[in-house]
Structure formats: structure tokens, C-alpha cells
Amino acid sequence: MDNRSIGVFDSGLGGLTAVKEIMKELPDENIVYFGDTGRVPYGTRSKETIIKYSKNDIAFLLSLNVKLIVVACGTVSSLALPEIRGDYKTPIIGVVEATADAAMHTTKNNRIGIIGTPGTIKSSSYERLIKQKNSSIEIFSKACPLFVPLVENGHFDTKVAELVVEEYLEEVKKQNIDTLILGCTHYPLLKNTISRYMGSDVKLIDAGAETARALKEHLDKNELHSKQRGGAEYRYFVSDNVDGFESLGSMFLGMKINGQVEKIDIEKY
Ligand code: DGL
């Protein structure tokens, strides 16, 4: 039993897709969220920069004495986590393993699409894991660099979002896949638009939701659950203006977070 908070971070709003699922799956857990809104996007940056940013983000959450860290970011999970995980005693859970597993269990025709940031797609993180376990699965991947700025600017289900989705997914759609991994935690915010374009035969795998399930298993196995019942506390931190994050975050989480978001100087950590 451990009543300390779970730390969750991402480059911006995207990690809230994991937070929402964690709130559903584990309603008694306190959560501290950090969105690096001053330095978003991560997915187009070099591996060195992503590692540097990730170390700041982890150091900040550790300064709040969290019991565990969820890297709610496909890019950090793919590029930084394999290099830095061993430097910390606190358990750190990324999004790639659980998401790749879920896709493998979902596909019936062994044809899986993967979309993510340029960094994630270039790293082949999802692809490698899937191929290791089942080499007969065919993978079709596509980097979608404009999806993150769309989401950060509130374009979840708009005409602009529709156009960009069509532009990026046209090739993927032709591949007769039955499963599509949303390999970036920002992408579930575009779920309706992506799903409408891909059609109902293609199952979308949400990295945030799969990671929330993996987190629950980890807490079960290591007896790390909080003892409190109800009244979980949620705190949010960002590295730039709080306003945009408060309004889009409230809309997406379906609960008002206005007045609960604090700005910090992440470069200090
Ligand atoms: N949401 C993150 C991911 O899953 C980061 C996206 C970005 O900042 O480019 O990859």
C-alpha cells in the first residue's frame, strides 16, 4: 500500500488521454500531471533533446515524491526510456509495451497500422516489439507530424482536422489493416475524425487506455495501491501559460480544472 501520487507526464495535452483512463481504472489514486507545454512538440526533435527534456520532467515529478511515473508519451517511451530507465529507483512505465501487446491481440488479419510522431516512427519501437513476438504480422507505419499541433490548438473534430487526417492516412487506409495503433498519446483526441476516415472495420488502439490497464496490473502485482477510498486529488503543472491548458484540459477530461493548473520553470530540474 502506498498513498503517494502517481506522476504522469507528456509534452503537452496528449498525456491527459492516459490520465482520463487512469482516473477511470484507478479512481482512488492521486495523480500529479506535468505537460511540457513550453517545449511541445517533442516528436520532431532529436533523441538527445528528448532525453534531456525527459530527465527534467522525471526530476520534477520525483521532487513531488511520486511513487511511480507513467511516461504518457509515445516519443519519450520510444526514444528516451530505453536509455534512462535504469538511472532511477522509482518504477517508470512507458506506453509502448502494453499498446503493442493490445494491437497483437486485436488483429485478426495480421495487418496492423502504426501512426505516431516522426521520432516514434523512426525508432520502430512498436514495430520491433510486435515483430519479435510474431514475425508474420505485417506492419504499415506513418508519421503524422501535424496531429500534435492540431490537438494543442483544439482542433479535435474540425474540418481542418479532417483534411489533415485524410492527407496522412490515405496510404495507410489502402493497406487493408484491421487494427491501427494510435502511437502518440495526443491522437486519441482525434479519435472521432480518424475513426470516421478509417471506417468501423478498423479497430483503434489507444496508447493511454492500454497503459492505464498496465499500470493497474503493476500496482496489483507490487501492492502499490493507495489505501484511501474516494476523494483522489489531482494536480496539474505546465511549463507555459495555464489558460489554454485549463480550457482544453477541462473540455477533454469532462471536469473543470480551472484554477488547479500551476506554471513551473522546468529548466530548473
Ligand atoms: N504525446 C506525445 C507522444 O505520444 C508527444 C507528442 C509531441 O510532443 O510531439 O508522442
Coordinates of C-alpha atoms and ligand atoms in Angstrom, one line a residue:
M1 CA 0.0 0.0 0.0
D2 CA 1.3 3.4 -0.9
N3 CA -0.8 6.6 -0.8
R4 CA 1.7 8.8 -2.7
S5 CA 0.7 10.2 -6.0
I6 CA 1.3 8.7 -9.5
G7 CA 3.3 11.1 -11.6
V8 CA 2.3 11.3 -15.3
F9 CA 4.0 13.4 -18.0
D10 CA 3.9 14.3 -21.6
S11 CA 4.9 17.2 -23.9
G12 CA 1.5 18.8 -23.5
L13 CA -2.1 18.0 -23.5
G14 CA -1.8 14.5 -25.0
G15 CA -0.9 12.7 -21.8
L16 CA -4.4 13.7 -20.4
T17 CA -5.7 10.8 -22.6
A18 CA -3.8 8.5 -20.3
V19 CA -4.8 10.4 -17.2
K20 CA -8.5 10.1 -18.1
E21 CA -8.2 6.4 -18.4
I22 CA -6.2 6.1 -15.1
M23 CA -8.9 8.1 -13.3
K24 CA -11.5 5.6 -14.6
E25 CA -9.4 2.5 -13.9
L26 CA -8.0 3.6 -10.6
P27 CA -10.4 6.1 -9.0
D28 CA -8.6 6.1 -5.6
E29 CA -5.2 7.1 -6.9
N30 CA -3.9 10.7 -6.5
I31 CA -2.3 11.9 -9.8
V32 CA 0.2 14.7 -10.5
Y33 CA 0.4 15.6 -14.2
F34 CA 3.1 17.6 -15.9
G35 CA 2.6 18.8 -19.5
D36 CA 5.7 20.4 -21.0
T37 CA 3.7 23.0 -22.9
G38 CA 6.6 25.4 -23.2
R39 CA 8.6 22.9 -25.2
V40 CA 5.9 20.9 -27.1
P41 CA 6.3 19.2 -29.6
Y42 CA 8.8 16.6 -28.7
G43 CA 8.2 14.3 -31.7
T44 CA 10.1 16.3 -34.2
R45 CA 13.2 16.8 -32.0
S46 CA 16.5 14.9 -31.8
K47 CA 16.9 12.0 -29.5
E48 CA 19.5 14.0 -27.4
T49 CA 16.9 16.8 -26.8
I50 CA 14.1 14.3 -26.0
I51 CA 16.4 12.6 -23.4
K52 CA 17.3 16.0 -21.9
Y53 CA 13.7 17.1 -21.6
S54 CA 12.6 13.7 -20.2
K55 CA 15.2 13.9 -17.5
N56 CA 13.9 17.4 -16.5
D57 CA 10.3 16.0 -16.5
I58 CA 11.2 13.0 -14.4
A59 CA 13.3 15.1 -11.9
F60 CA 10.3 17.5 -11.4
L61 CA 7.9 14.6 -10.7
L62 CA 10.4 13.0 -8.3
S63 CA 10.7 16.3 -6.5
L64 CA 7.0 15.8 -5.6
N65 CA 7.7 12.4 -4.1
V66 CA 5.6 10.3 -6.5
K67 CA 5.5 6.6 -6.1
L68 CA 5.7 5.7 -9.8
I69 CA 6.0 7.6 -13.1
V70 CA 3.9 7.0 -16.2
V71 CA 5.5 8.3 -19.3
A72 CA 2.3 9.2 -21.2
C73 CA 4.2 10.0 -24.3
G74 CA 5.0 7.6 -27.2
T75 CA 8.0 9.7 -28.2
V76 CA 9.7 9.6 -24.8
S77 CA 8.8 5.9 -24.3
S78 CA 10.3 5.1 -27.7
L79 CA 13.5 7.2 -27.7
A80 CA 14.5 8.1 -24.2
L81 CA 13.1 5.5 -21.8
P82 CA 15.2 2.6 -23.0
E83 CA 18.3 4.8 -22.4
I84 CA 17.5 6.3 -19.0
R85 CA 15.1 4.0 -17.2
G86 CA 18.0 2.2 -15.4
D87 CA 19.1 5.5 -13.8
Y88 CA 16.1 5.7 -11.5
K89 CA 14.9 3.6 -8.5
T90 CA 11.3 4.8 -8.9
P91 CA 9.4 2.5 -11.3
I92 CA 8.7 4.1 -14.7
I93 CA 6.1 2.7 -17.1
G94 CA 6.0 3.7 -20.8
V95 CA 3.3 3.3 -23.3
V96 CA 4.8 1.1 -26.0
E97 CA 4.7 -2.4 -24.5
A98 CA 1.1 -2.5 -23.4
T99 CA -0.1 -0.8 -26.6
A100 CA 1.9 -3.2 -28.9
D101 CA 0.5 -6.2 -27.0
A102 CA -3.1 -4.9 -27.3
A103 CA -2.7 -4.5 -31.0
M104 CA -1.4 -8.0 -31.5
H105 CA -4.3 -9.4 -29.5
T106 CA -6.8 -7.4 -31.6
T107 CA -5.7 -8.0 -35.1
K108 CA -7.5 -10.9 -36.9
N109 CA -5.9 -10.5 -40.4
N110 CA -2.3 -9.8 -39.0
R111 CA -2.2 -6.4 -40.7
I112 CA -1.5 -3.5 -38.3
G113 CA -1.1 0.2 -38.9
I114 CA 1.0 2.4 -36.6
I115 CA 0.8 6.2 -36.6
G116 CA 3.0 8.3 -34.3
T117 CA 5.3 11.3 -34.2
P118 CA 8.3 11.3 -36.6
G119 CA 10.6 10.3 -33.7
T120 CA 8.5 7.3 -32.7
I121 CA 8.0 6.1 -36.2
K122 CA 11.7 6.4 -37.0
S123 CA 12.6 4.5 -33.8
S124 CA 10.5 1.5 -35.0
S125 CA 9.7 0.9 -31.3
Y126 CA 6.2 -0.6 -31.7
E127 CA 7.2 -2.5 -34.9
R128 CA 10.3 -4.1 -33.3
L129 CA 8.3 -5.4 -30.3
I130 CA 5.5 -6.8 -32.5
K131 CA 7.8 -8.4 -34.9
Q132 CA 9.8 -10.0 -32.1
K133 CA 6.7 -11.7 -30.8
N134 CA 5.0 -12.5 -34.2
S135 CA 7.1 -12.1 -37.3
S136 CA 4.2 -12.9 -39.6
I137 CA 2.4 -9.7 -38.7
E138 CA 2.6 -7.1 -41.5
I139 CA 3.1 -3.5 -40.3
F140 CA 2.4 -0.2 -42.0
S141 CA 3.6 2.9 -40.3
K142 CA 3.2 6.6 -40.9
A143 CA 4.5 9.6 -39.1
C144 CA 1.8 12.3 -38.7
P145 CA 3.7 15.5 -37.5
L146 CA 0.8 17.9 -37.8
F147 CA -1.5 15.9 -35.5
V148 CA 0.2 17.3 -32.3
P149 CA -0.1 21.0 -33.2
L150 CA -3.7 20.4 -34.3
V151 CA -4.6 18.9 -30.9
E152 CA -2.7 21.5 -28.9
N153 CA -4.8 24.1 -30.8
G154 CA -8.1 22.5 -30.0
H155 CA -8.7 21.0 -33.5
F156 CA -10.1 17.7 -32.4
D157 CA -13.1 17.3 -34.7
T158 CA -13.0 20.1 -37.2
K159 CA -12.8 20.5 -41.0
V160 CA -9.1 21.2 -40.7
A161 CA -8.5 18.0 -38.7
E162 CA -10.5 16.1 -41.3
L163 CA -8.3 17.4 -44.1
V164 CA -5.0 16.6 -42.3
V165 CA -6.2 13.1 -41.3
E166 CA -7.1 12.3 -44.9
E167 CA -3.7 13.6 -46.1
Y168 CA -1.8 11.4 -43.7
L169 CA -3.9 8.3 -43.6
E170 CA -4.7 7.9 -47.3
E171 CA -1.9 5.4 -47.9
V172 CA -2.5 3.5 -44.6
K173 CA -6.2 3.1 -45.5
K174 CA -5.3 1.3 -48.7
Q175 CA -3.3 -1.4 -46.8
N176 CA -6.4 -3.4 -45.6
I177 CA -5.3 -3.2 -42.0
D178 CA -7.9 -4.2 -39.3
T179 CA -6.0 -2.5 -36.4
L180 CA -4.5 0.9 -36.1
I181 CA -2.2 1.9 -33.2
L182 CA -2.6 5.5 -32.1
G183 CA 1.1 5.5 -31.1
C184 CA 1.1 9.1 -29.8
T185 CA -1.0 10.0 -26.7
H186 CA -2.3 13.1 -28.5
Y187 CA -4.0 11.1 -31.2
P188 CA -7.0 9.8 -29.1
L189 CA -8.2 13.4 -29.1
L190 CA -8.6 13.0 -32.9
K191 CA -10.2 9.6 -32.5
N192 CA -13.6 10.5 -33.9
T193 CA -12.1 12.1 -37.0
I194 CA -9.6 9.2 -37.5
S195 CA -12.3 6.6 -37.0
R196 CA -14.7 8.2 -39.4
Y197 CA -12.0 8.2 -42.1
M198 CA -10.7 4.7 -41.5
G199 CA -14.1 3.1 -41.2
S200 CA -15.7 1.0 -38.5
D201 CA -13.8 -2.2 -39.5
V202 CA -10.5 -0.8 -38.3
K203 CA -10.1 -1.0 -34.5
L204 CA -8.2 1.9 -33.0
I205 CA -5.7 1.1 -30.2
D206 CA -5.4 3.9 -27.7
A207 CA -1.9 4.0 -26.0
G208 CA -3.3 5.9 -23.0
A209 CA -6.0 3.3 -22.3
E210 CA -3.7 0.3 -22.6
T211 CA -1.1 1.9 -20.4
A212 CA -3.7 2.6 -17.7
R213 CA -4.5 -1.1 -17.7
A214 CA -0.8 -2.0 -17.5
L215 CA -0.4 0.5 -14.6
K216 CA -3.3 -1.3 -12.7
E217 CA -1.5 -4.6 -13.1
H218 CA 1.7 -3.1 -11.9
L219 CA 0.1 -1.7 -8.8
D220 CA -1.7 -5.1 -8.1
K221 CA 1.5 -7.1 -8.5
N222 CA 3.6 -4.8 -6.4
E223 CA 0.9 -4.0 -3.8
L224 CA 1.3 -0.3 -4.5
H225 CA -2.3 0.8 -4.5
S226 CA -3.4 3.8 -2.4
K227 CA -5.4 2.9 0.8
Q228 CA -7.7 5.9 0.5
R229 CA -11.2 5.4 -0.7
G230 CA -12.6 8.2 -2.9
G231 CA -11.6 11.8 -2.8
A232 CA -8.5 11.3 -5.0
E233 CA -6.5 14.5 -5.6
Y234 CA -5.4 15.7 -9.0
R235 CA -2.7 18.4 -9.6
Y236 CA -1.6 19.8 -12.9
F237 CA 1.6 21.6 -13.9
V238 CA 2.7 23.1 -17.2
S239 CA 5.8 24.9 -18.4
D240 CA 3.9 27.8 -20.2
N241 CA 0.6 29.7 -19.9
V242 CA -2.0 27.9 -17.9
D243 CA -5.1 29.3 -19.7
G244 CA -5.1 27.2 -22.9
F245 CA -4.3 24.0 -20.9
E246 CA -7.1 24.8 -18.4
S247 CA -9.8 25.2 -21.0
L248 CA -8.8 22.4 -23.4
G249 CA -8.0 20.1 -20.5
S250 CA -11.3 20.8 -18.8
M251 CA -13.2 20.1 -22.0
F252 CA -11.4 16.8 -22.6
L253 CA -11.4 15.5 -19.1
G254 CA -15.0 16.4 -18.6
M255 CA -14.2 18.2 -15.3
K256 CA -13.2 21.7 -14.5
I257 CA -9.5 22.0 -13.9
N258 CA -9.5 25.9 -13.9
G259 CA -7.5 27.2 -11.0
Q260 CA -5.8 23.9 -10.5
V261 CA -3.0 24.3 -13.1
E262 CA 0.3 25.7 -12.0
K263 CA 3.2 27.0 -14.1
I264 CA 6.7 25.9 -13.3
D265 CA 10.2 26.5 -14.7
I266 CA 11.1 23.0 -16.0
E267 CA 14.6 24.1 -16.9
K268 CA 15.5 24.3 -13.2
Y269 CA 15.0 20.5 -12.8
Ligands
DGL1 N1 2.1 12.9 -26.9 C1 3.5 12.6 -27.2 C2 3.6 11.3 -27.9 O1 3.0 10.4 -27.6 C3 4.3 13.7 -27.7 C4 3.9 14.4 -29.0 C5 4.9 15.5 -29.3 O2 5.1 16.4 -28.5 O3 5.3 15.6 -30.5 O4 4.4 11.1 -28.7

